[in-house]
Tab-separated table of C-alpha atoms in Angstrom:
chain	number	residue	atom	x	y	z
A	1	UNK	CA	-27.875	-7.990	-16.056
A	2	UNK	CA	-29.629	-8.999	-19.000
A	3	UNK	CA	-28.208	-6.362	-21.746
A	4	UNK	CA	-24.678	-7.887	-20.673
A	5	UNK	CA	-25.639	-10.886	-22.790
A	6	UNK	CA	-25.834	-8.982	-26.214
A	7	UNK	CA	-22.331	-7.724	-25.507
A	8	UNK	CA	-20.116	-9.627	-28.370
A	9	UNK	CA	-16.814	-8.525	-27.213
A	10	UNK	CA	-15.127	-8.626	-23.754
A	11	UNK	CA	-11.407	-7.686	-23.587
A	12	UNK	CA	-9.597	-8.054	-20.150
A	13	UNK	CA	-5.975	-6.893	-20.099
A	14	UNK	CA	-4.042	-9.139	-17.977
A	15	UNK	CA	-1.202	-6.764	-16.073
A	16	UNK	CA	1.404	-9.298	-16.889
A	17	UNK	CA	4.095	-8.121	-19.676
A	18	UNK	CA	7.157	-8.951	-20.993
A	19	UNK	CA	10.322	-6.603	-21.344
A	20	UNK	CA	9.670	-6.249	-25.478
A	21	UNK	CA	9.456	-3.281	-27.830
A	22	UNK	CA	6.658	-0.873	-25.956
A	23	UNK	CA	3.648	-0.775	-28.428
A	24	UNK	CA	0.303	1.040	-28.045
A	25	UNK	CA	-1.806	4.012	-28.758
A	26	UNK	CA	0.445	6.261	-27.229
A	27	UNK	CA	4.096	7.580	-27.200
A	28	UNK	CA	6.082	6.219	-24.322
A	29	UNK	CA	7.374	9.594	-23.298
A	30	UNK	CA	3.941	10.944	-23.101
A	31	UNK	CA	2.880	7.968	-20.733
A	32	UNK	CA	5.873	8.994	-18.489
A	33	UNK	CA	4.651	12.450	-17.775
A	34	UNK	CA	0.605	11.261	-18.367
A	35	UNK	CA	-1.936	11.425	-20.663
A	36	UNK	CA	-5.653	12.539	-20.320
A	37	UNK	CA	-8.817	10.707	-21.566
A	38	UNK	CA	-12.421	11.926	-21.296
A	39	UNK	CA	-14.796	9.492	-19.940
A	40	UNK	CA	-18.085	9.414	-17.806
A	41	UNK	CA	-17.788	8.317	-14.177
A	42	UNK	CA	-20.853	5.795	-13.478
A	43	UNK	CA	-19.775	4.531	-9.870
A	44	UNK	CA	-17.942	2.198	-7.688
A	45	UNK	CA	-18.692	-1.159	-6.290
A	46	UNK	CA	-16.337	-3.596	-3.933
A	47	UNK	CA	-15.813	-7.346	-4.763
A	48	UNK	CA	-13.908	-9.906	-2.597
A	49	UNK	CA	-11.509	-12.196	-4.887
A	50	UNK	CA	-8.471	-14.621	-4.716
A	51	UNK	CA	-5.271	-13.336	-5.394
A	52	UNK	CA	-5.125	-14.858	-8.991
A	53	UNK	CA	-8.451	-15.337	-10.172
A	54	UNK	CA	-8.904	-17.385	-13.672
A	55	UNK	CA	-9.794	-15.255	-16.980
A	56	UNK	CA	-13.274	-16.424	-16.353
A	57	UNK	CA	-13.471	-15.217	-12.935
A	58	UNK	CA	-12.007	-11.771	-13.784
A	59	UNK	CA	-14.688	-11.515	-16.665
A	60	UNK	CA	-17.583	-12.313	-14.436
A	61	UNK	CA	-16.217	-9.811	-12.022
A	62	UNK	CA	-16.062	-7.017	-14.556
A	63	UNK	CA	-19.649	-8.116	-15.631
A	64	UNK	CA	-20.890	-7.984	-12.152
A	65	UNK	CA	-19.400	-4.632	-11.211
A	66	UNK	CA	-21.279	-3.135	-14.349
A	67	UNK	CA	-24.395	-4.917	-13.627
A	68	UNK	CA	-24.168	-3.321	-10.092
A	69	UNK	CA	-23.493	0.092	-11.258
A	70	UNK	CA	-25.148	0.942	-14.684
A	71	UNK	CA	-28.832	1.849	-14.274
A	72	UNK	CA	-31.502	-0.770	-16.315
A	73	UNK	CA	-32.567	0.141	-19.588
A	74	UNK	CA	-34.914	2.791	-20.079
A	75	UNK	CA	-33.868	4.596	-16.571
A	76	UNK	CA	-31.571	7.777	-16.420
A	77	UNK	CA	-27.807	6.901	-15.457
A	78	UNK	CA	-26.413	9.000	-13.026
A	79	UNK	CA	-22.811	10.060	-13.929
A	80	UNK	CA	-19.857	12.612	-13.936
A	81	UNK	CA	-17.953	14.039	-16.630
A	82	UNK	CA	-14.104	12.931	-15.552
A	83	UNK	CA	-10.612	13.233	-16.921
A	84	UNK	CA	-8.615	9.945	-16.897
A	85	UNK	CA	-4.812	10.935	-16.143
A	86	UNK	CA	-2.763	7.772	-16.876
A	87	UNK	CA	0.676	7.648	-16.359
A	88	UNK	CA	3.493	4.830	-15.655
A	89	UNK	CA	3.175	6.298	-12.289
A	90	UNK	CA	-0.565	6.180	-11.446
A	91	UNK	CA	-4.180	6.753	-12.428
A	92	UNK	CA	-6.098	9.684	-11.329
A	93	UNK	CA	-9.812	10.522	-11.893
A	94	UNK	CA	-10.398	14.487	-11.976
A	95	UNK	CA	-13.540	16.085	-11.998
A	96	UNK	CA	-13.783	17.396	-15.710
A	97	UNK	CA	-14.979	20.891	-14.752
A	98	UNK	CA	-13.016	21.609	-11.256
A	99	UNK	CA	-10.133	19.442	-12.069
A	100	UNK	CA	-10.673	18.001	-8.091
A	101	UNK	CA	-8.869	14.606	-7.834
A	102	UNK	CA	-12.053	12.213	-7.315
A	103	UNK	CA	-9.388	8.851	-7.020
A	104	UNK	CA	-5.881	8.428	-7.309
A	105	UNK	CA	-4.696	4.873	-7.544
A	106	UNK	CA	-0.666	3.976	-7.921
A	107	UNK	CA	0.044	1.986	-11.011
A	108	UNK	CA	0.936	-1.137	-9.586
A	109	UNK	CA	-2.379	-1.243	-7.260
A	110	UNK	CA	-4.262	-1.804	-10.524
A	111	UNK	CA	-4.707	-5.640	-11.146
A	112	UNK	CA	-7.231	-5.665	-14.215
A	113	UNK	CA	-8.838	-3.499	-16.713
A	114	UNK	CA	-11.798	-4.720	-18.822
A	115	UNK	CA	-13.517	-2.523	-21.618
A	116	UNK	CA	-16.779	-3.787	-22.477
A	117	UNK	CA	-18.045	-1.840	-25.614
A	118	UNK	CA	-18.026	1.650	-24.434
A	119	UNK	CA	-17.711	0.398	-20.790
A	120	UNK	CA	-14.675	0.396	-18.971
A	121	UNK	CA	-13.980	-1.004	-15.360
A	122	UNK	CA	-10.743	-0.507	-13.277
A	123	UNK	CA	-10.075	-3.077	-10.719
A	124	UNK	CA	-7.557	-2.037	-7.904
A	125	UNK	CA	-6.462	-4.809	-5.557
A	126	UNK	CA	-6.832	-4.025	-1.833
A	127	UNK	CA	-5.217	-6.894	0.350
A	128	UNK	CA	-6.729	-7.936	3.807
A	129	UNK	CA	-5.472	-8.971	6.746
A	130	UNK	CA	-5.388	-12.762	7.215
A	131	UNK	CA	-8.065	-13.754	9.433
A	132	UNK	CA	-7.354	-15.524	13.030
A	133	UNK	CA	-8.722	-19.076	13.424
A	134	UNK	CA	-11.538	-17.768	15.391
A	135	UNK	CA	-12.888	-15.593	12.536
A	136	UNK	CA	-12.713	-17.893	9.815
A	137	UNK	CA	-15.811	-19.119	8.185
A	138	UNK	CA	-16.546	-22.335	6.323
A	139	UNK	CA	-16.098	-20.145	3.148
A	140	UNK	CA	-12.775	-19.251	3.342
A	141	UNK	CA	-9.685	-21.866	3.928
A	142	UNK	CA	-7.613	-21.185	7.297
A	143	UNK	CA	-4.857	-18.576	6.900
A	144	UNK	CA	-5.922	-17.963	3.542
A	145	UNK	CA	-5.297	-14.097	2.337
A	146	UNK	CA	-8.445	-12.440	0.807
A	147	UNK	CA	-8.400	-9.478	-1.431
A	148	UNK	CA	-10.858	-6.696	-1.755
A	149	UNK	CA	-11.376	-5.627	-5.281
A	150	UNK	CA	-12.329	-1.916	-5.735
A	151	UNK	CA	-14.011	-1.778	-9.273
A	152	UNK	CA	-14.638	1.738	-10.797
A	153	UNK	CA	-16.855	1.993	-13.925
A	154	UNK	CA	-16.589	4.230	-16.757
A	155	UNK	CA	-18.240	5.308	-20.130
A	156	UNK	CA	-16.109	6.358	-23.120
A	157	UNK	CA	-16.215	6.162	-26.596
A	158	UNK	CA	-12.420	5.677	-26.279
A	159	UNK	CA	-12.864	2.676	-23.704
A	160	UNK	CA	-10.675	0.509	-25.859
A	161	UNK	CA	-7.861	2.979	-26.206
A	162	UNK	CA	-7.930	3.544	-22.459
A	163	UNK	CA	-7.593	-0.170	-21.714
A	164	UNK	CA	-4.857	-0.403	-24.403
A	165	UNK	CA	-3.249	2.745	-22.993
A	166	UNK	CA	-3.163	1.362	-19.351
A	167	UNK	CA	-1.400	-2.027	-20.487
A	168	UNK	CA	1.065	0.124	-22.181
A	169	UNK	CA	2.041	1.978	-19.355
A	170	UNK	CA	2.548	-1.251	-17.554
A	171	UNK	CA	5.151	-2.196	-19.901
A	172	UNK	CA	6.786	1.117	-19.959
A	173	UNK	CA	6.958	1.283	-16.656
A	174	UNK	CA	8.408	-2.362	-16.115
A	175	UNK	CA	10.871	-1.436	-18.660
A	176	UNK	CA	11.870	1.742	-16.316
A	177	UNK	CA	11.937	-0.360	-13.304
A	178	UNK	CA	14.683	-2.639	-15.164
A	179	UNK	CA	16.781	0.657	-16.312
A	180	UNK	CA	16.431	2.184	-12.884
A	181	UNK	CA	17.644	-0.888	-11.276
A	182	UNK	CA	20.279	-2.064	-13.589
A	183	UNK	CA	18.503	-5.446	-14.072
A	184	UNK	CA	18.844	-7.367	-17.576
A	185	UNK	CA	15.451	-8.387	-18.552
A	186	UNK	CA	16.398	-11.946	-18.561
A	187	UNK	CA	17.416	-12.073	-14.904
A	188	UNK	CA	13.722	-10.835	-13.835
A	189	UNK	CA	10.504	-12.430	-15.264
A	190	UNK	CA	7.242	-10.653	-15.518
A	191	UNK	CA	6.119	-12.775	-12.835
A	192	UNK	CA	8.874	-11.948	-10.653
A	193	UNK	CA	8.405	-8.639	-11.138
A	194	UNK	CA	4.959	-8.649	-10.043
A	195	UNK	CA	5.806	-10.408	-6.981
A	196	UNK	CA	8.068	-7.835	-6.417
A	197	UNK	CA	5.706	-4.959	-6.779
A	198	UNK	CA	3.137	-6.985	-4.631
A	199	UNK	CA	5.486	-8.010	-1.883
A	200	UNK	CA	8.288	-5.286	-1.404
A	201	UNK	CA	6.343	-2.090	-2.314
A	202	UNK	CA	6.545	0.275	0.930
A	203	UNK	CA	5.708	3.569	1.694
A	204	UNK	CA	4.931	4.913	5.060
A	205	UNK	CA	2.151	7.182	3.419
A	206	UNK	CA	0.169	4.372	2.176
A	207	UNK	CA	-0.554	2.742	5.809
A	208	UNK	CA	-0.670	6.337	7.134
A	209	UNK	CA	-3.278	7.941	4.958
A	210	UNK	CA	-5.496	4.600	5.109
A	211	UNK	CA	-6.086	5.172	8.838
A	212	UNK	CA	-9.432	7.376	9.374
A	213	UNK	CA	-8.244	8.544	12.730
A	214	UNK	CA	-5.468	10.475	10.864
A	215	UNK	CA	-7.945	12.865	9.065
A	216	UNK	CA	-9.484	15.583	10.599
A	217	UNK	CA	-11.880	18.727	9.807
A	218	UNK	CA	-10.540	21.666	11.492
A	219	UNK	CA	-12.234	24.958	12.079
A	220	UNK	CA	-10.413	28.124	13.140
A	221	UNK	CA	-12.076	31.376	13.619
A	222	UNK	CA	-10.156	34.740	13.477
A	223	UNK	CA	-10.649	38.290	12.813
A	224	UNK	CA	-11.593	39.829	9.454
A	225	UNK	CA	-8.549	40.922	7.904
A	226	UNK	CA	-6.261	38.682	10.009
A	227	UNK	CA	-3.989	36.163	8.360
A	228	UNK	CA	-3.935	32.332	9.113
A	229	UNK	CA	-0.471	32.375	9.944
A	230	UNK	CA	1.260	29.585	8.636
A	231	UNK	CA	3.813	28.602	6.214
A	232	UNK	CA	3.387	26.073	3.665
A	233	UNK	CA	5.613	23.903	1.503
A	234	UNK	CA	5.386	21.040	-1.163
A	235	UNK	CA	4.856	17.429	0.023
A	236	UNK	CA	7.515	16.615	-2.556
A	237	UNK	CA	7.567	15.206	-5.832
A	238	UNK	CA	7.060	11.145	-4.893
A	239	UNK	CA	4.483	11.527	-2.034
A	240	UNK	CA	1.722	9.135	-2.441
A	241	UNK	CA	-0.702	12.545	-1.537
A	242	UNK	CA	0.792	15.447	-3.870
A	243	UNK	CA	-0.425	18.140	-1.551
A	244	UNK	CA	0.860	20.983	0.777
A	245	UNK	CA	2.330	20.451	4.350
A	246	UNK	CA	2.465	23.149	6.900
A	247	UNK	CA	6.010	23.878	7.568
A	248	UNK	CA	5.498	26.714	10.517
A	249	UNK	CA	3.128	28.417	12.645
A	250	UNK	CA	3.029	32.312	13.461
A	251	UNK	CA	3.327	32.386	17.205
A	252	UNK	CA	-0.239	33.888	18.621
A	253	UNK	CA	-1.636	33.301	14.928
A	254	UNK	CA	-4.965	31.966	14.589
A	255	UNK	CA	-3.672	28.406	13.566
A	256	UNK	CA	-1.578	28.236	16.370
A	257	UNK	CA	-4.380	29.627	18.535
A	258	UNK	CA	-6.687	26.985	17.449
A	259	UNK	CA	-4.202	24.285	18.957
A	260	UNK	CA	-5.613	21.880	15.851
A	261	UNK	CA	-2.483	22.184	13.730
A	262	UNK	CA	0.769	21.102	13.840
A	263	UNK	CA	4.116	21.498	11.646
A	264	UNK	CA	3.757	18.443	9.266
A	265	UNK	CA	-0.017	18.279	8.760
A	266	UNK	CA	-0.731	18.130	5.146
A	267	UNK	CA	-3.771	20.211	3.991
A	268	UNK	CA	-6.063	18.356	1.772
A	269	UNK	CA	-8.846	21.501	1.083
A	270	UNK	CA	-9.819	24.403	2.348
A	271	UNK	CA	-13.501	25.426	2.534
A	272	UNK	CA	-14.107	22.798	0.291
A	273	UNK	CA	-11.384	23.530	-2.408
A	274	UNK	CA	-9.040	20.893	-2.878
A	275	UNK	CA	-5.164	21.487	-2.712
A	276	UNK	CA	-4.444	18.199	-4.079
A	277	UNK	CA	-1.908	18.475	-7.169
A	278	UNK	CA	-2.090	22.155	-7.165
A	279	UNK	CA	1.273	24.142	-7.603
A	280	UNK	CA	2.461	25.630	-4.273
A	281	UNK	CA	1.757	29.177	-5.705
A	282	UNK	CA	-1.916	28.400	-6.574
A	283	UNK	CA	-2.435	27.111	-2.906
A	284	UNK	CA	-0.583	30.145	-1.148
A	285	UNK	CA	-3.086	32.505	-3.274
A	286	UNK	CA	-5.954	30.092	-2.143
A	287	UNK	CA	-5.001	30.484	1.662
A	288	UNK	CA	-4.134	34.693	1.313
A	289	UNK	CA	-7.715	34.944	-0.198
A	290	UNK	CA	-9.057	33.684	3.353
A	291	UNK	CA	-7.790	36.946	4.790
A	292	UNK	CA	-11.604	38.543	5.111
A	293	UNK	CA	-13.099	35.618	6.290
A	294	UNK	CA	-13.986	34.789	10.002
A	295	UNK	CA	-13.955	31.301	10.123
A	296	UNK	CA	-12.266	28.850	7.815
A	297	UNK	CA	-12.526	24.995	7.299
A	298	UNK	CA	-9.492	22.996	6.388
A	299	UNK	CA	-9.265	19.231	5.861
A	300	UNK	CA	-6.190	17.883	6.872
A	301	UNK	CA	-4.197	14.621	7.276
A	302	UNK	CA	-2.238	14.541	10.662
A	303	UNK	CA	1.279	13.804	9.830
A	304	UNK	CA	4.820	13.916	11.706
A	305	UNK	CA	7.272	16.518	10.350
A	306	UNK	CA	9.635	14.125	9.484
A	307	UNK	CA	8.909	10.792	7.221
A	308	UNK	CA	10.605	7.500	6.868
A	309	UNK	CA	11.219	5.982	3.758
A	310	UNK	CA	12.385	2.165	3.768
A	311	UNK	CA	14.166	0.940	0.772
A	312	UNK	CA	14.550	-2.712	0.072
A	313	UNK	CA	18.113	-3.099	-1.901
A	314	UNK	CA	18.881	-6.751	-2.300
A	315	UNK	CA	22.548	-5.904	-3.079
A	316	UNK	CA	24.843	-2.948	-4.414
A	317	UNK	CA	24.163	-3.879	-8.154
A	318	UNK	CA	20.640	-2.579	-7.566
A	319	UNK	CA	20.821	1.112	-7.954
A	320	UNK	CA	19.091	3.269	-5.405
A	321	UNK	CA	17.673	5.359	-8.197
A	322	UNK	CA	17.912	9.047	-6.539
A	323	UNK	CA	20.652	11.959	-6.510
A	324	UNK	CA	21.723	13.976	-3.521
A	325	UNK	CA	23.308	17.272	-2.980
A	326	UNK	CA	24.345	18.440	0.254
A	327	UNK	CA	21.661	16.402	1.859
A	328	UNK	CA	18.897	17.414	-0.023
A	329	UNK	CA	17.303	14.871	-2.902
A	330	UNK	CA	16.984	16.321	-6.019
A	331	UNK	CA	16.106	13.752	-8.449
A	332	UNK	CA	14.311	10.404	-8.285
A	333	UNK	CA	14.301	7.428	-11.018
A	334	UNK	CA	11.066	6.390	-12.088
A	335	UNK	CA	9.812	2.915	-11.116
A	336	UNK	CA	13.370	2.675	-8.732
A	337	UNK	CA	13.416	1.259	-5.431
A	338	UNK	CA	13.863	4.370	-3.591
A	339	UNK	CA	10.452	5.945	-5.250
A	340	UNK	CA	8.987	2.965	-4.293
A	341	UNK	CA	10.237	3.017	-1.031
A	342	UNK	CA	9.151	6.539	-0.082
A	343	UNK	CA	11.621	8.959	-1.290
A	344	UNK	CA	10.899	12.491	-2.073
A	345	UNK	CA	12.207	15.081	-4.338
A	346	UNK	CA	12.964	18.207	-2.531
A	347	UNK	CA	13.474	16.587	1.149
A	348	UNK	CA	16.583	16.918	3.485
A	349	UNK	CA	18.006	13.650	4.836
A	350	UNK	CA	17.874	13.518	8.132
A	351	UNK	CA	19.033	10.129	9.247
A	352	UNK	CA	20.230	6.807	7.597
A	353	UNK	CA	19.798	3.741	9.395
A	354	UNK	CA	19.322	5.480	12.773
A	355	UNK	CA	22.405	7.823	12.356
A	356	UNK	CA	22.140	11.620	12.001
A	357	UNK	CA	23.694	12.883	8.791
A	358	UNK	CA	22.599	16.426	9.673
A	359	UNK	CA	26.035	17.559	10.024
A	360	UNK	CA	27.485	15.062	7.662
A	361	UNK	CA	29.999	16.066	4.562
A	362	UNK	CA	28.159	15.405	1.217
A	363	UNK	CA	30.834	12.894	0.140
A	364	UNK	CA	30.379	10.532	3.500
A	365	UNK	CA	26.550	10.931	2.945
A	366	UNK	CA	27.035	9.266	-0.722
A	367	UNK	CA	29.272	6.956	0.474
A	368	UNK	CA	26.944	5.769	3.196
A	369	UNK	CA	23.933	5.517	0.736
A	370	UNK	CA	26.113	3.890	-1.780
A	371	UNK	CA	27.471	0.738	0.532
A	372	UNK	CA	23.739	0.402	2.257
A	373	UNK	CA	22.314	-2.960	1.273
A	374	UNK	CA	19.318	-4.885	2.782
A	375	UNK	CA	16.330	-2.617	4.534
A	376	UNK	CA	17.655	0.988	4.486
A	377	UNK	CA	15.633	3.359	6.783
A	378	UNK	CA	15.822	7.222	5.438
A	379	UNK	CA	14.150	9.899	7.790
A	380	UNK	CA	13.595	12.767	5.736
A	381	UNK	CA	11.717	16.300	5.888
A	382	UNK	CA	10.824	19.188	3.419
A	383	UNK	CA	14.078	21.060	2.968
A	384	UNK	CA	12.074	24.402	3.373
A	385	UNK	CA	10.951	23.172	6.573
A	386	UNK	CA	14.279	22.055	7.790
A	387	UNK	CA	15.867	25.487	6.847
A	388	UNK	CA	13.021	27.256	8.926
A	389	UNK	CA	13.284	25.225	11.809
A	390	UNK	CA	16.945	25.472	11.739
A	391	UNK	CA	16.803	29.405	11.563
A	392	UNK	CA	18.288	29.357	8.098
A	393	UNK	CA	15.471	31.214	6.794
A	394	UNK	CA	12.635	33.616	8.059
A	395	UNK	CA	9.471	32.542	7.744
A	396	UNK	CA	6.712	34.693	5.439
A	397	UNK	CA	3.325	33.792	7.089
A	398	UNK	CA	0.018	33.693	5.154
């Protein structure tokens, strides 16, 4: 794009960092909770990339993304007003008017950020499966892993501050990771940390939600004045998609009659209204307001009622990074191996490494977790769902 030749400054923030004093435009504590910048979303494009491209290649990729998205001079530029939510956990793009989540990237998936004047480019890397020999082309060495770079382009007067804030968020996240796992900074180099994030991150949701066959649009017919007949609970802090989960279905109710919904399914939107990121009470209110409608459209992701977290713990020196009381997970350390393995706050532990702990005393659960090393498989479900399914609570249908 010709106008790019006039750009005199291009800053590419490499997301490698050292365990030093955290400096930047934001307070570190604010980044733990998240801060918001105002911007305009111009569009997104995809590029293919090596794992570790050179600085010149990164610059070219940023320029190419901008060149693909930005309208030529003299033409109107389509754009959407958005809020950029930046924290040590993730970067979310919210519609400024409706607050609907347009994009949600875990922080560790953001590879590079480039600010070009008032334009900023986020590059989120997606690893592609290795090609089999019969799929190889002359342009790709045999067995070489390719990466798809998803490039999001924005305009903001605070482009430089946004880029600095994201770099600062990575630094804070790195220090949180060290603290959560009891690691001395001298024992883990920044490169080793990046390799750990790249190779040892596991969360079953990442695989499950990436499969289009697990997403479905469901139409439910009912009589006016009739409730949908379901119970919803929170998915739990730490879940990839923060929304509500179906915990129970009323016998003979519209949702059960439809045969389209199951306990464990996550509801993404109702009649086009996104539930992602909304408080449970708000989601319940939205569903209750459907009482006088005769047809309801739900966008759901099919999920089993029990989720599996896989924690990779090299030795007992690495703290698990979560607390449990009577089998229920009550807190989760940011950046710890438990969070990265898919543990969720508010979930009831059902199994540890294939052994049921439903009737196991608290002390023995703690002991079993404390002694576990290697790859630890933990099955959980929302505690509220567990109480409903075991008859400890009576369902209140909406």
